[in-house]
PDB file of C-alpha atoms in Angstrom:
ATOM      1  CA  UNK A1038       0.000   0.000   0.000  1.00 67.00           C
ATOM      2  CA  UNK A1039       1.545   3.484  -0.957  1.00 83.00           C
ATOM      3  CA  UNK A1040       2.282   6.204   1.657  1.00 89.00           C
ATOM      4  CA  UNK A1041      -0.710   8.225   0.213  1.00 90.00           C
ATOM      5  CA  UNK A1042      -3.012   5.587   1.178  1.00 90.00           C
ATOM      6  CA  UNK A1043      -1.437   4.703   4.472  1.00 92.00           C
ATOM      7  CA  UNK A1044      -1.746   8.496   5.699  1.00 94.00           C
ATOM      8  CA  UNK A1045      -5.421   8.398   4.559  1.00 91.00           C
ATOM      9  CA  UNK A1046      -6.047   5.960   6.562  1.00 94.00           C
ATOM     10  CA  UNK A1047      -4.452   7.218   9.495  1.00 95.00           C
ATOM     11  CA  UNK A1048      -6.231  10.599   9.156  1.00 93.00           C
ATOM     12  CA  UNK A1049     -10.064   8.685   8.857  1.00 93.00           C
ATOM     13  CA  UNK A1050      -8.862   6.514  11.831  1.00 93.00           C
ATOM     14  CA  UNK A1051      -7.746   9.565  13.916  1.00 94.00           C
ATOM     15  CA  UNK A1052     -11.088  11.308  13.409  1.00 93.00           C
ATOM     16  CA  UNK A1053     -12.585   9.309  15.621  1.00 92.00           C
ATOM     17  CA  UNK A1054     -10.435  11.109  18.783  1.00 93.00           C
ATOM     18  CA  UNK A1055     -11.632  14.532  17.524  1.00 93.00           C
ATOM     19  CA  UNK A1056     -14.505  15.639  20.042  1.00 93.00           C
ATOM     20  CA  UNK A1057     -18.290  15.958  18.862  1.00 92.00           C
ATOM     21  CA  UNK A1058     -17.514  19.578  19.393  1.00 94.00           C
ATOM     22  CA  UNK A1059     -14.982  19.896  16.967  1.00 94.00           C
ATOM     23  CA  UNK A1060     -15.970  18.043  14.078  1.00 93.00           C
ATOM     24  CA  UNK A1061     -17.949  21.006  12.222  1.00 93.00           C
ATOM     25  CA  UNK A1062     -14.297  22.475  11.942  1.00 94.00           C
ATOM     26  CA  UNK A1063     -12.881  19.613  10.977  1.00 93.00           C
ATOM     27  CA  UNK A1064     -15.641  19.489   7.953  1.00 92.00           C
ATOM     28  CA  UNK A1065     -15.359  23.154   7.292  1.00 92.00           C
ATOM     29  CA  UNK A1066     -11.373  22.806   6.913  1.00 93.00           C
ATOM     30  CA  UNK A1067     -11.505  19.700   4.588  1.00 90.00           C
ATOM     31  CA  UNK A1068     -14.347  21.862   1.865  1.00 89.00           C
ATOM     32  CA  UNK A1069     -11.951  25.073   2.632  1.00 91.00           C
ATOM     33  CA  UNK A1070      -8.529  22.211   1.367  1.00 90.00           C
ATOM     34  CA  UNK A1071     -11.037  20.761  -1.924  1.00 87.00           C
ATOM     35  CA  UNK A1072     -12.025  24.329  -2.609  1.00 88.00           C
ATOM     36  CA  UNK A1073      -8.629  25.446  -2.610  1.00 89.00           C
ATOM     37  CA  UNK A1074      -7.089  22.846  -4.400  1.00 84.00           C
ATOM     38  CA  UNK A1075     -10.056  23.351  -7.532  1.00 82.00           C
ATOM     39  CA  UNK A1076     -12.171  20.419  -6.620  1.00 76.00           C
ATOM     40  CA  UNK A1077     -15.461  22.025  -6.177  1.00 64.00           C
ATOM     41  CA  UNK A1078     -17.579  19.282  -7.988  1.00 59.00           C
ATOM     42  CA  UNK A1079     -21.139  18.911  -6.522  1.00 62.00           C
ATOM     43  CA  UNK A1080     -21.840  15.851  -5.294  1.00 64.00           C
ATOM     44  CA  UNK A1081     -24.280  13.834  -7.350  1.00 66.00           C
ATOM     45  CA  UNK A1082     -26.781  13.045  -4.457  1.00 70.00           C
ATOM     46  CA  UNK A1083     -30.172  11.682  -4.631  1.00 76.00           C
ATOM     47  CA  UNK A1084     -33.072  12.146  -2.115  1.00 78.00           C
ATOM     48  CA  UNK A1085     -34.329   9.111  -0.335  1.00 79.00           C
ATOM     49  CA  UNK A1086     -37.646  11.183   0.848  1.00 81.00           C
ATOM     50  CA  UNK A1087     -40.511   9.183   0.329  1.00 84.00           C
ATOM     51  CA  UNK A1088     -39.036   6.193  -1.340  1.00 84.00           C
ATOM     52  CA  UNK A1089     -41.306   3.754   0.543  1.00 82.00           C
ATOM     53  CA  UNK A1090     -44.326   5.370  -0.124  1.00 85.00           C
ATOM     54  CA  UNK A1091     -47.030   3.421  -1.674  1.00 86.00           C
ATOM     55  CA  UNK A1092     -45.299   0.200  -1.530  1.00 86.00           C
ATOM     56  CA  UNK A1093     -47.859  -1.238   1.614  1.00 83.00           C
ATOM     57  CA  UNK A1094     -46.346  -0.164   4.648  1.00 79.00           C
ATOM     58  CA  UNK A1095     -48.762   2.195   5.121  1.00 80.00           C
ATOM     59  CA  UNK A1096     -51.178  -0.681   5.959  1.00 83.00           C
ATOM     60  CA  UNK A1097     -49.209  -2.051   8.619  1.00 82.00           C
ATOM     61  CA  UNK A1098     -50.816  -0.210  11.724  1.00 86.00           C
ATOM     62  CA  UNK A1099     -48.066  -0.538  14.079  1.00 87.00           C
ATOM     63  CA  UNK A1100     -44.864  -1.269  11.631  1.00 85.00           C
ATOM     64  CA  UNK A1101     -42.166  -1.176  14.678  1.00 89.00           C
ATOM     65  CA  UNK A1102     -44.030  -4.094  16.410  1.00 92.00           C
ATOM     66  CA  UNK A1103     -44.496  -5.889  13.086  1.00 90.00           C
ATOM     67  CA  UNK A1104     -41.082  -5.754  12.157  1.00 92.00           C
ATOM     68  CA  UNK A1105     -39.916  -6.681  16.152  1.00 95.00           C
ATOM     69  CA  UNK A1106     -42.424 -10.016  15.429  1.00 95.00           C
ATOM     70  CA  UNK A1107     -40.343 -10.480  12.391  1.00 95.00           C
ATOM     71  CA  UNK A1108     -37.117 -10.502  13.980  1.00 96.00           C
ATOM     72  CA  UNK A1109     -37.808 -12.597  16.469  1.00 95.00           C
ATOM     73  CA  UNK A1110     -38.775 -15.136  14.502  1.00 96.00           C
ATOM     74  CA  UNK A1111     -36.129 -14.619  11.861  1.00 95.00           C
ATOM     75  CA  UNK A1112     -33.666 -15.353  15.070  1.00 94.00           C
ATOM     76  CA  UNK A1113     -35.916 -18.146  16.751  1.00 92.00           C
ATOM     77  CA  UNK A1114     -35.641 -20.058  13.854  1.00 93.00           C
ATOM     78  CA  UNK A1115     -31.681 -19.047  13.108  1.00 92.00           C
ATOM     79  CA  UNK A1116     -30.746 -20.376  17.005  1.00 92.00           C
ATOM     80  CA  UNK A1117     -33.420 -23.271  16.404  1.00 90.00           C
ATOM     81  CA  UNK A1118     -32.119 -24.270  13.230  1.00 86.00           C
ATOM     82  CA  UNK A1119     -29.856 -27.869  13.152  1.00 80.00           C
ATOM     83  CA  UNK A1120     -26.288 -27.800  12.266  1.00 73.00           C
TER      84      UNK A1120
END
């Protein structure tokens, strides 16, 4: 693995010390470093509003429960299951 790599990794691993606090400044710094250095391409980023809507879910009256039900039995059946 090149040096460019290795430091990248470092950096992402390292940003998990910064504090909550501190991470808007962080961001800000990195979009100030693209910016600077001409990369100022948009993002191509798509909304996920709405993307279940009219698929059925909106018939399930209490979907948290339903899908709760649904795990359990998904793991019932995984720590029932014969090796």
């Amino acid at each position: 693995m090149n040096s460019s790599a290795i430091k990248r990794m470092e950096i992402v691993n390292e940003l998990s010390f910064i504090p909550d606090n501190q991470i808007d400044s962080i961001k800000t710094f990195i979009e100030f470093l693209l910016f600077r250095n001409g990369n100022t391409a948009k993002k191509n980023t798509r909304s996920l509003q709405d993307i279940w809507k009219n698929k059925g879910f909106e018939k399930i009256v209490d979907l948290e429960s339903e899908i709760k039900a649904i795990r359990k039995q998904l793991s019932d059946s995984i720590i029932n299951k014969k090796v």
